RNA sequence: GCUGAAGUGGUGGAAUGGCAGACACAGGGGACUUAAAAUCCCCCGCCCCAAUCCGGCGUGCGGGUUCGAGUCCCGCCUUCAGCACCA
């Protein structure tokens, strides 16, 4: 029995990391002979703080899958890169007077060394960086394609403006009325902005969810965000003779429409300036609404406000009744037609409004008490006061009224989405320049492909300006150019792209990262797409994940990529919280630095703990003591080497435990149940310690199962044990089903569903034999005395239940 | 309000309708040690009991289905996340 050196993670981990670097054994193979597997983690934003403990949770989880797949014979592409454009770097550069490119390079180098220290099996030869002109050339190229197809357009419109970052935001970036990034106040500001027509893809983005395997909550959240609703557009005739079009999901309640409401921004007000008797009052209301931020508007949510448009009335097209028209900010210009028919009897908001202003409430669906509250249940209820709809259910009435409206030409079926077009301009320096020039003669003219990349100019000052202009606007040498079309003087667009641009297609570049002629070659794309498994944070569900699906579907439509969807499977990890159960943050002082943990316990123990700490999709508080426990486990695994004897193969009395462990670990890794997989290996180790010895082959299986989680210690042990093949090149073990059949098993004996005792029985025991055997047991016989068994339930291998 | 997820020991958490608390952490006791750390062994849901056995109670609350419910059904409560005047 040989004695082995001590377990010293620092030197062992360095040794194997260098080995992997040198041999490239973890890199994707260029040959397409093997089946491919493409796992992906969200590439990090290289912040100045370095890696936090959240990154390794997702990384380790996918690393385990990647490493297992290699052993299963797949050609695995597990890439890494850096999403390096963005505000924090720019802010740091401003504060410290260092060029953002230099800040970025330093941060990336720091991140890379931290990642390598953790032993992730990334293919570093395919690293991408969104700030590299060779990369953003293609980001710009995609933008030009979007422009060419009419999906990128410049528009003067009210946008979300973060007063702190001094930058426009997409709807997706406004969370709870404040800036997603900095928490600053968001106001509405009218600005000329580049927009992407993601709304053209609303239906495709919903339908595509059926083709992929996303965890339920991701699919649900995306669907809710896109917000499809079915209803009808209906034209009401005004007393002026014009039509006022509304959108409604409840055309069945048309007979109950007792007034109309238009949004403050509705063009009707300007049009009837001279007719309106109370124009002054209306104009004042409109201005007050314009001054409110979106946040204020939603805050006002309970208390409805509004002004009647005096001098105009509308005619309900089915009843012929004249009804008033109001203006109120509970109707949004950006959804539907910016005008509604109000049915106070069957809509909560209309009810509140009508009650406040004393407007008529007419019940058209019986089943509730509309004097008390709006009756909105569409499952129950029968139509009343509704002419030809009377007696029908809501569903029948809906179909009937739409047919009627379409026949009469006063309305039609209509689908609406909550999704808005994507505000794509940022008034910032550190982003991709938008490759478009404004020519006084030709309008917006795209650069030609050969002029890409359009590089960021060197500037003195990256500070954003209060007037909302990009820092690039001051760079007159760069801004003043010639029109690619007419050759006349023209100006460059000075806004840059949002951070989401580079991350919308990065997984494509990994596939062919050094290609100068195309974004990626068709051949490589055909082999590698789609991404097989993408793990990332829930916070990106309606941002990055949705945006990149949109870009991908667009690229599919123009024939650039061979699949309609980019990601076959999407999973999500839970957050790691501070030990006090709160979100980790500097200000709370509960941040754990992964470097410190690696220094104390080693990368393997760190990885093991991150996977063992709890269910992978759950938020879990960090407990350093727990990580120490994982190190203790690795010490025990290491010391098993002292117990290795000269036996060959798997001994009979360990065969069951080992094969059970193979089965459990294999299944649990796939289901991302890493915590129970590790528990199974701990159990096996405990079992091995109950025996005086363990064979080399037995230990060999254990370290192979453990390898994806703790790759360094297991490779080292594999070598010390004298195995010739590295674990990374060995095939993944398969459980021997025969070994999993036991001759004797323990069953629980119950009387009236209560466990009375446990006994070992042959696994092939029949029901009758079991009955005879069990009834004779003293614990049972005592209870059976004088009573007749009413029923007996036998679950072979589990239990025997006698009901008295 | 809407959508989704979750409520199990001191803690993190296990449990295809079939032995609740696997596996760990913390804690307690013991061995080894001059001592401590490390390591190894034992105990560790609650109540009853001096203690052991025996027994009883236990998976947010109230009902139900079932021989049997943490798990399924109905009705609540609480927490978290996302959306939030989207007609």
PDB file of N, CA and C (backbone and C1' of nucleotides) in Angstrom, chain A residues 220 229 248-249 297-298 304 330 332 335 349 418 420 613 620 632 636 682 686 758 798-799 801, chain B residues 3-4 12-16 18-19 22-26 39-40 55 67 82-83 85-87:
ATOM      1  N   UNK A 220     -42.909  31.543 -20.456  1.00  0.00           N
ATOM      2  CA  UNK A 220     -44.070  32.295 -19.974  1.00  0.00           C
ATOM      3  C   UNK A 220     -43.769  33.787 -19.911  1.00  0.00           C
ATOM      4  N   UNK A 229     -52.804  39.882 -27.681  1.00  0.00           N
ATOM      5  CA  UNK A 229     -54.217  39.820 -27.313  1.00  0.00           C
ATOM      6  C   UNK A 229     -55.061  39.870 -28.577  1.00  0.00           C
ATOM      7  N   UNK A 248     -60.495  46.896 -28.904  1.00  0.00           N
ATOM      8  CA  UNK A 248     -61.072  46.276 -27.709  1.00  0.00           C
ATOM      9  C   UNK A 248     -60.912  44.763 -27.761  1.00  0.00           C
ATOM     10  N   UNK A 249     -60.691  44.165 -26.590  1.00  0.00           N
ATOM     11  CA  UNK A 249     -60.663  42.695 -26.535  1.00  0.00           C
ATOM     12  C   UNK A 249     -62.047  42.175 -26.169  1.00  0.00           C
ATOM     13  N   UNK A 297     -47.108  58.221 -13.754  1.00  0.00           N
ATOM     14  CA  UNK A 297     -48.388  57.812 -14.325  1.00  0.00           C
ATOM     15  C   UNK A 297     -48.895  56.534 -13.672  1.00  0.00           C
ATOM     16  N   UNK A 298     -47.994  55.593 -13.474  1.00  0.00           N
ATOM     17  CA  UNK A 298     -48.443  54.337 -12.878  1.00  0.00           C
ATOM     18  C   UNK A 298     -48.715  54.514 -11.385  1.00  0.00           C
ATOM     19  N   UNK A 304     -58.204  57.930 -10.945  1.00  0.00           N
ATOM     20  CA  UNK A 304     -58.402  58.283 -12.356  1.00  0.00           C
ATOM     21  C   UNK A 304     -58.634  59.783 -12.511  1.00  0.00           C
ATOM     22  N   UNK A 330     -55.179  57.334 -18.529  1.00  0.00           N
ATOM     23  CA  UNK A 330     -55.166  55.868 -18.355  1.00  0.00           C
ATOM     24  C   UNK A 330     -55.249  55.168 -19.702  1.00  0.00           C
ATOM     25  N   UNK A 332     -53.330  54.786 -23.183  1.00  0.00           N
ATOM     26  CA  UNK A 332     -51.972  55.016 -23.688  1.00  0.00           C
ATOM     27  C   UNK A 332     -51.989  55.147 -25.207  1.00  0.00           C
ATOM     28  N   UNK A 335     -50.477  52.031 -27.376  1.00  0.00           N
ATOM     29  CA  UNK A 335     -51.079  50.704 -27.512  1.00  0.00           C
ATOM     30  C   UNK A 335     -52.402  50.816 -28.249  1.00  0.00           C
ATOM     31  N   UNK A 349     -61.197  49.419 -14.843  1.00  0.00           N
ATOM     32  CA  UNK A 349     -60.719  50.804 -14.971  1.00  0.00           C
ATOM     33  C   UNK A 349     -61.856  51.720 -15.412  1.00  0.00           C
ATOM     34  N   UNK A 418     -48.238  43.831 -26.808  1.00  0.00           N
ATOM     35  CA  UNK A 418     -47.712  44.864 -25.907  1.00  0.00           C
ATOM     36  C   UNK A 418     -46.288  45.252 -26.291  1.00  0.00           C
ATOM     37  N   UNK A 420     -43.069  46.647 -27.839  1.00  0.00           N
ATOM     38  CA  UNK A 420     -42.817  47.887 -28.591  1.00  0.00           C
ATOM     39  C   UNK A 420     -41.530  47.742 -29.379  1.00  0.00           C
ATOM     40  N   UNK A 613     -24.422  23.371  -2.914  1.00  0.00           N
ATOM     41  CA  UNK A 613     -25.077  24.225  -1.920  1.00  0.00           C
ATOM     42  C   UNK A 613     -26.602  24.158  -1.939  1.00  0.00           C
ATOM     43  N   UNK A 620     -29.666  30.895  -3.226  1.00  0.00           N
ATOM     44  CA  UNK A 620     -29.087  30.266  -2.032  1.00  0.00           C
ATOM     45  C   UNK A 620     -28.092  31.214  -1.361  1.00  0.00           C
ATOM     46  N   UNK A 632     -13.375  19.181   2.795  1.00  0.00           N
ATOM     47  CA  UNK A 632     -13.198  18.001   3.653  1.00  0.00           C
ATOM     48  C   UNK A 632     -13.503  16.726   2.843  1.00  0.00           C
ATOM     49  N   UNK A 636     -11.054  13.545   1.843  1.00  0.00           N
ATOM     50  CA  UNK A 636     -11.401  12.133   2.063  1.00  0.00           C
ATOM     51  C   UNK A 636     -11.254  11.322   0.775  1.00  0.00           C
ATOM     52  N   UNK A 682     -20.833  11.309  -2.270  1.00  0.00           N
ATOM     53  CA  UNK A 682     -20.438  11.336  -0.862  1.00  0.00           C
ATOM     54  C   UNK A 682     -20.851  10.036  -0.187  1.00  0.00           C
ATOM     55  N   UNK A 686     -18.463   7.347   1.644  1.00  0.00           N
ATOM     56  CA  UNK A 686     -18.710   6.848   2.999  1.00  0.00           C
ATOM     57  C   UNK A 686     -18.735   5.327   3.012  1.00  0.00           C
ATOM     58  N   UNK A 758     -39.120  -3.189   9.850  1.00  0.00           N
ATOM     59  CA  UNK A 758     -38.508  -3.341   8.525  1.00  0.00           C
ATOM     60  C   UNK A 758     -37.844  -4.713   8.485  1.00  0.00           C
ATOM     61  N   UNK A 798     -40.770  -2.484  -1.729  1.00  0.00           N
ATOM     62  CA  UNK A 798     -41.038  -1.247  -0.986  1.00  0.00           C
ATOM     63  C   UNK A 798     -41.653  -1.540   0.379  1.00  0.00           C
ATOM     64  N   UNK A 799     -42.896  -2.095   0.344  1.00  0.00           N
ATOM     65  CA  UNK A 799     -43.579  -2.269   1.608  1.00  0.00           C
ATOM     66  C   UNK A 799     -44.705  -3.288   1.514  1.00  0.00           C
ATOM     67  N   UNK A 801     -48.459  -3.605   3.403  1.00  0.00           N
ATOM     68  CA  UNK A 801     -49.381  -2.890   4.296  1.00  0.00           C
ATOM     69  C   UNK A 801     -50.598  -3.763   4.584  1.00  0.00           C
TER      70      UNK A 801
ATOM     71  P     U B   3     -53.709  34.940 -13.486  1.00  0.00           P
ATOM     72  O5'   U B   3     -52.188  34.785 -13.937  1.00  0.00           O
ATOM     73  C5'   U B   3     -51.847  34.782 -15.322  1.00  0.00           C
ATOM     74  C4'   U B   3     -50.353  34.709 -15.468  1.00  0.00           C
ATOM     75  C3'   U B   3     -49.665  33.606 -14.673  1.00  0.00           C
ATOM     76  O3'   U B   3     -49.783  32.346 -15.305  1.00  0.00           O
ATOM     77  C1'   U B   3     -48.460  35.615 -14.390  1.00  0.00           C
ATOM     78  P     G B   4     -49.858  31.033 -14.354  1.00  0.00           P
ATOM     79  O5'   G B   4     -48.375  30.913 -13.802  1.00  0.00           O
ATOM     80  C5'   G B   4     -47.322  30.541 -14.680  1.00  0.00           C
ATOM     81  C4'   G B   4     -45.985  30.764 -14.018  1.00  0.00           C
ATOM     82  C3'   G B   4     -45.710  29.964 -12.762  1.00  0.00           C
ATOM     83  O3'   G B   4     -45.395  28.616 -13.036  1.00  0.00           O
ATOM     84  C1'   G B   4     -44.985  32.173 -12.447  1.00  0.00           C
ATOM     85  P     G B  12     -32.382  27.511   5.724  1.00  0.00           P
ATOM     86  O5'   G B  12     -31.314  26.813   4.776  1.00  0.00           O
ATOM     87  C5'   G B  12     -30.322  27.610   4.144  1.00  0.00           C
ATOM     88  C4'   G B  12     -29.494  26.746   3.226  1.00  0.00           C
ATOM     89  C3'   G B  12     -30.294  25.884   2.267  1.00  0.00           C
ATOM     90  O3'   G B  12     -30.785  26.645   1.188  1.00  0.00           O
ATOM     91  C1'   G B  12     -28.560  24.598   3.207  1.00  0.00           C
ATOM     92  P     G B  13     -32.117  26.185   0.457  1.00  0.00           P
ATOM     93  O5'   G B  13     -31.640  24.830  -0.196  1.00  0.00           O
ATOM     94  C5'   G B  13     -32.529  23.743  -0.392  1.00  0.00           C
ATOM     95  C4'   G B  13     -31.717  22.486  -0.288  1.00  0.00           C
ATOM     96  C3'   G B  13     -32.468  21.217  -0.626  1.00  0.00           C
ATOM     97  O3'   G B  13     -32.242  20.923  -1.989  1.00  0.00           O
ATOM     98  C1'   G B  13     -31.507  21.025   1.526  1.00  0.00           C
ATOM     99  P     A B  14     -33.289  20.119  -2.810  1.00  0.00           P
ATOM    100  O5'   A B  14     -32.765  18.662  -2.535  1.00  0.00           O
ATOM    101  C5'   A B  14     -33.443  17.884  -1.661  1.00  0.00           C
ATOM    102  C4'   A B  14     -32.876  16.510  -1.656  1.00  0.00           C
ATOM    103  C3'   A B  14     -33.915  15.509  -2.120  1.00  0.00           C
ATOM    104  O3'   A B  14     -33.659  15.159  -3.452  1.00  0.00           O
ATOM    105  C1'   A B  14     -33.301  15.084   0.124  1.00  0.00           C
ATOM    106  P     A B  15     -34.902  14.993  -4.393  1.00  0.00           P
ATOM    107  O5'   A B  15     -35.753  13.907  -3.583  1.00  0.00           O
ATOM    108  C5'   A B  15     -35.979  12.635  -4.106  1.00  0.00           C
ATOM    109  C4'   A B  15     -36.744  11.822  -3.101  1.00  0.00           C
ATOM    110  C3'   A B  15     -38.261  11.927  -3.240  1.00  0.00           C
ATOM    111  O3'   A B  15     -38.754  11.032  -4.214  1.00  0.00           O
ATOM    112  C1'   A B  15     -37.661  12.211  -0.973  1.00  0.00           C
ATOM    113  P     U B  16     -38.772  11.575  -5.687  1.00  0.00           P
ATOM    114  O5'   U B  16     -40.190  11.175  -6.253  1.00  0.00           O
ATOM    115  C5'   U B  16     -40.406   9.856  -6.688  1.00  0.00           C
ATOM    116  C4'   U B  16     -40.817   9.835  -8.124  1.00  0.00           C
ATOM    117  C3'   U B  16     -42.321   9.615  -8.332  1.00  0.00           C
ATOM    118  O3'   U B  16     -43.035  10.854  -8.312  1.00  0.00           O
ATOM    119  C1'   U B  16     -41.147   8.001  -9.555  1.00  0.00           C
ATOM    120  P     G B  18     -44.126   7.681  -3.761  1.00  0.00           P
ATOM    121  O5'   G B  18     -44.232   6.704  -2.527  1.00  0.00           O
ATOM    122  C5'   G B  18     -44.568   7.224  -1.228  1.00  0.00           C
ATOM    123  C4'   G B  18     -44.354   6.165  -0.196  1.00  0.00           C
ATOM    124  C3'   G B  18     -43.105   5.331  -0.422  1.00  0.00           C
ATOM    125  O3'   G B  18     -42.604   4.967   0.848  1.00  0.00           O
ATOM    126  C1'   G B  18     -45.000   3.921  -0.577  1.00  0.00           C
ATOM    127  P     C B  19     -41.616   5.887   1.605  1.00  0.00           P
ATOM    128  O5'   C B  19     -41.508   4.968   2.890  1.00  0.00           O
ATOM    129  C5'   C B  19     -42.622   4.801   3.763  1.00  0.00           C
ATOM    130  C4'   C B  19     -42.078   4.704   5.159  1.00  0.00           C
ATOM    131  C3'   C B  19     -41.178   5.878   5.561  1.00  0.00           C
ATOM    132  O3'   C B  19     -41.334   6.125   6.952  1.00  0.00           O
ATOM    133  C1'   C B  19     -39.933   3.888   5.613  1.00  0.00           C
ATOM    134  P     A B  22     -31.175  12.579   7.141  1.00  0.00           P
ATOM    135  O5'   A B  22     -30.363  11.731   6.065  1.00  0.00           O
ATOM    136  C5'   A B  22     -30.797  10.428   5.697  1.00  0.00           C
ATOM    137  C4'   A B  22     -30.501  10.181   4.235  1.00  0.00           C
ATOM    138  C3'   A B  22     -29.117  10.651   3.754  1.00  0.00           C
ATOM    139  O3'   A B  22     -28.137   9.667   4.017  1.00  0.00           O
ATOM    140  C1'   A B  22     -30.762  11.413   2.257  1.00  0.00           C
ATOM    141  P     C B  23     -26.840  10.031   4.803  1.00  0.00           P
ATOM    142  O5'   C B  23     -26.217  11.180   3.896  1.00  0.00           O
ATOM    143  C5'   C B  23     -25.725  10.892   2.592  1.00  0.00           C
ATOM    144  C4'   C B  23     -25.320  12.185   1.916  1.00  0.00           C
ATOM    145  C3'   C B  23     -24.474  13.098   2.798  1.00  0.00           C
ATOM    146  O3'   C B  23     -23.118  12.691   2.756  1.00  0.00           O
ATOM    147  C1'   C B  23     -26.205  14.359   1.799  1.00  0.00           C
ATOM    148  P     A B  24     -22.164  13.042   3.961  1.00  0.00           P
ATOM    149  O5'   A B  24     -22.001  14.605   3.704  1.00  0.00           O
ATOM    150  C5'   A B  24     -21.898  15.498   4.784  1.00  0.00           C
ATOM    151  C4'   A B  24     -22.090  16.898   4.250  1.00  0.00           C
ATOM    152  C3'   A B  24     -21.898  17.968   5.303  1.00  0.00           C
ATOM    153  O3'   A B  24     -20.540  18.307   5.403  1.00  0.00           O
ATOM    154  C1'   A B  24     -23.946  18.306   4.205  1.00  0.00           C
ATOM    155  P     C B  25     -19.907  18.568   6.832  1.00  0.00           P
ATOM    156  O5'   C B  25     -20.565  19.960   7.214  1.00  0.00           O
ATOM    157  C5'   C B  25     -20.283  21.114   6.429  1.00  0.00           C
ATOM    158  C4'   C B  25     -21.110  22.279   6.901  1.00  0.00           C
ATOM    159  C3'   C B  25     -21.054  22.560   8.392  1.00  0.00           C
ATOM    160  O3'   C B  25     -19.876  23.244   8.751  1.00  0.00           O
ATOM    161  C1'   C B  25     -23.284  22.653   7.672  1.00  0.00           C
ATOM    162  P     A B  26     -19.198  22.956  10.146  1.00  0.00           P
ATOM    163  O5'   A B  26     -20.280  23.536  11.161  1.00  0.00           O
ATOM    164  C5'   A B  26     -20.486  24.938  11.267  1.00  0.00           C
ATOM    165  C4'   A B  26     -21.660  25.213  12.172  1.00  0.00           C
ATOM    166  C3'   A B  26     -21.555  24.649  13.578  1.00  0.00           C
ATOM    167  O3'   A B  26     -20.769  25.460  14.425  1.00  0.00           O
ATOM    168  C1'   A B  26     -23.672  24.143  12.697  1.00  0.00           C
ATOM    169  P     U B  39     -10.689  17.755   9.534  1.00  0.00           P
ATOM    170  O5'   U B  39     -10.225  16.278   9.871  1.00  0.00           O
ATOM    171  C5'   U B  39      -9.378  15.564   8.969  1.00  0.00           C
ATOM    172  C4'   U B  39      -8.931  14.286   9.620  1.00  0.00           C
ATOM    173  C3'   U B  39     -10.056  13.371  10.099  1.00  0.00           C
ATOM    174  O3'   U B  39     -10.563  12.588   9.033  1.00  0.00           O
ATOM    175  C1'   U B  39      -8.435  13.588  11.809  1.00  0.00           C
ATOM    176  P     C B  40     -12.109  12.191   9.013  1.00  0.00           P
ATOM    177  O5'   C B  40     -12.177  11.026  10.088  1.00  0.00           O
ATOM    178  C5'   C B  40     -11.499   9.801   9.874  1.00  0.00           C
ATOM    179  C4'   C B  40     -11.567   8.957  11.110  1.00  0.00           C
ATOM    180  C3'   C B  40     -12.969   8.768  11.680  1.00  0.00           C
ATOM    181  O3'   C B  40     -13.673   7.736  11.015  1.00  0.00           O
ATOM    182  C1'   C B  40     -11.502   9.370  13.426  1.00  0.00           C
ATOM    183  P     G B  55     -44.586   1.358  19.934  1.00  0.00           P
ATOM    184  O5'   G B  55     -45.384   2.638  20.439  1.00  0.00           O
ATOM    185  C5'   G B  55     -46.675   2.475  21.017  1.00  0.00           C
ATOM    186  C4'   G B  55     -47.088   3.713  21.760  1.00  0.00           C
ATOM    187  C3'   G B  55     -47.335   4.933  20.889  1.00  0.00           C
ATOM    188  O3'   G B  55     -48.574   4.857  20.203  1.00  0.00           O
ATOM    189  C1'   G B  55     -46.109   5.580  22.797  1.00  0.00           C
ATOM    190  P     C B  67     -59.002   2.939  -0.413  1.00  0.00           P
ATOM    191  O5'   C B  67     -57.907   2.698   0.709  1.00  0.00           O
ATOM    192  C5'   C B  67     -58.263   2.099   1.953  1.00  0.00           C
ATOM    193  C4'   C B  67     -57.010   1.807   2.742  1.00  0.00           C
ATOM    194  C3'   C B  67     -56.040   2.964   2.852  1.00  0.00           C
ATOM    195  O3'   C B  67     -56.388   3.829   3.909  1.00  0.00           O
ATOM    196  C1'   C B  67     -54.857   1.028   2.193  1.00  0.00           C
ATOM    197  P     G B  82     -37.832  41.109 -10.156  1.00  0.00           P
ATOM    198  O5'   G B  82     -38.783  40.823 -11.396  1.00  0.00           O
ATOM    199  C5'   G B  82     -38.260  40.239 -12.578  1.00  0.00           C
ATOM    200  C4'   G B  82     -39.384  39.888 -13.496  1.00  0.00           C
ATOM    201  C3'   G B  82     -40.313  41.031 -13.867  1.00  0.00           C
ATOM    202  O3'   G B  82     -39.772  41.871 -14.859  1.00  0.00           O
ATOM    203  C1'   G B  82     -41.597  39.159 -13.284  1.00  0.00           C
ATOM    204  P     C B  83     -40.145  43.408 -14.855  1.00  0.00           P
ATOM    205  O5'   C B  83     -41.677  43.364 -15.298  1.00  0.00           O
ATOM    206  C5'   C B  83     -42.028  42.943 -16.609  1.00  0.00           C
ATOM    207  C4'   C B  83     -43.519  42.845 -16.725  1.00  0.00           C
ATOM    208  C3'   C B  83     -44.299  44.125 -16.465  1.00  0.00           C
ATOM    209  O3'   C B  83     -44.243  45.032 -17.544  1.00  0.00           O
ATOM    210  C1'   C B  83     -45.358  42.350 -15.360  1.00  0.00           C
ATOM    211  P     C B  85     -49.347  50.251 -16.230  1.00  0.00           P
ATOM    212  O5'   C B  85     -50.859  50.105 -16.717  1.00  0.00           O
ATOM    213  C5'   C B  85     -51.673  49.101 -16.162  1.00  0.00           C
ATOM    214  C4'   C B  85     -53.115  49.491 -16.338  1.00  0.00           C
ATOM    215  C3'   C B  85     -53.468  49.841 -17.764  1.00  0.00           C
ATOM    216  O3'   C B  85     -54.714  49.266 -18.112  1.00  0.00           O
ATOM    217  C1'   C B  85     -54.039  51.603 -16.306  1.00  0.00           C
ATOM    218  P     C B  86     -54.721  47.702 -18.508  1.00  0.00           P
ATOM    219  O5'   C B  86     -54.011  47.666 -19.930  1.00  0.00           O
ATOM    220  C5'   C B  86     -54.654  48.221 -21.056  1.00  0.00           C
ATOM    221  C4'   C B  86     -54.112  47.565 -22.302  1.00  0.00           C
ATOM    222  C3'   C B  86     -53.880  46.062 -22.173  1.00  0.00           C
ATOM    223  O3'   C B  86     -54.199  45.468 -23.394  1.00  0.00           O
ATOM    224  C1'   C B  86     -51.825  47.154 -22.638  1.00  0.00           C
ATOM    225  P     A B  87     -55.136  44.240 -23.384  1.00  0.00           P
ATOM    226  O5'   A B  87     -56.548  44.878 -23.066  1.00  0.00           O
ATOM    227  C5'   A B  87     -57.380  45.248 -24.083  1.00  0.00           C
ATOM    228  C4'   A B  87     -58.466  46.125 -23.533  1.00  0.00           C
ATOM    229  C3'   A B  87     -59.312  46.744 -24.635  1.00  0.00           C
ATOM    230  O3'   A B  87     -60.379  45.915 -25.000  1.00  0.00           O
ATOM    231  C1'   A B  87     -58.521  48.449 -23.232  1.00  0.00           C
TER     232        A B  87
END
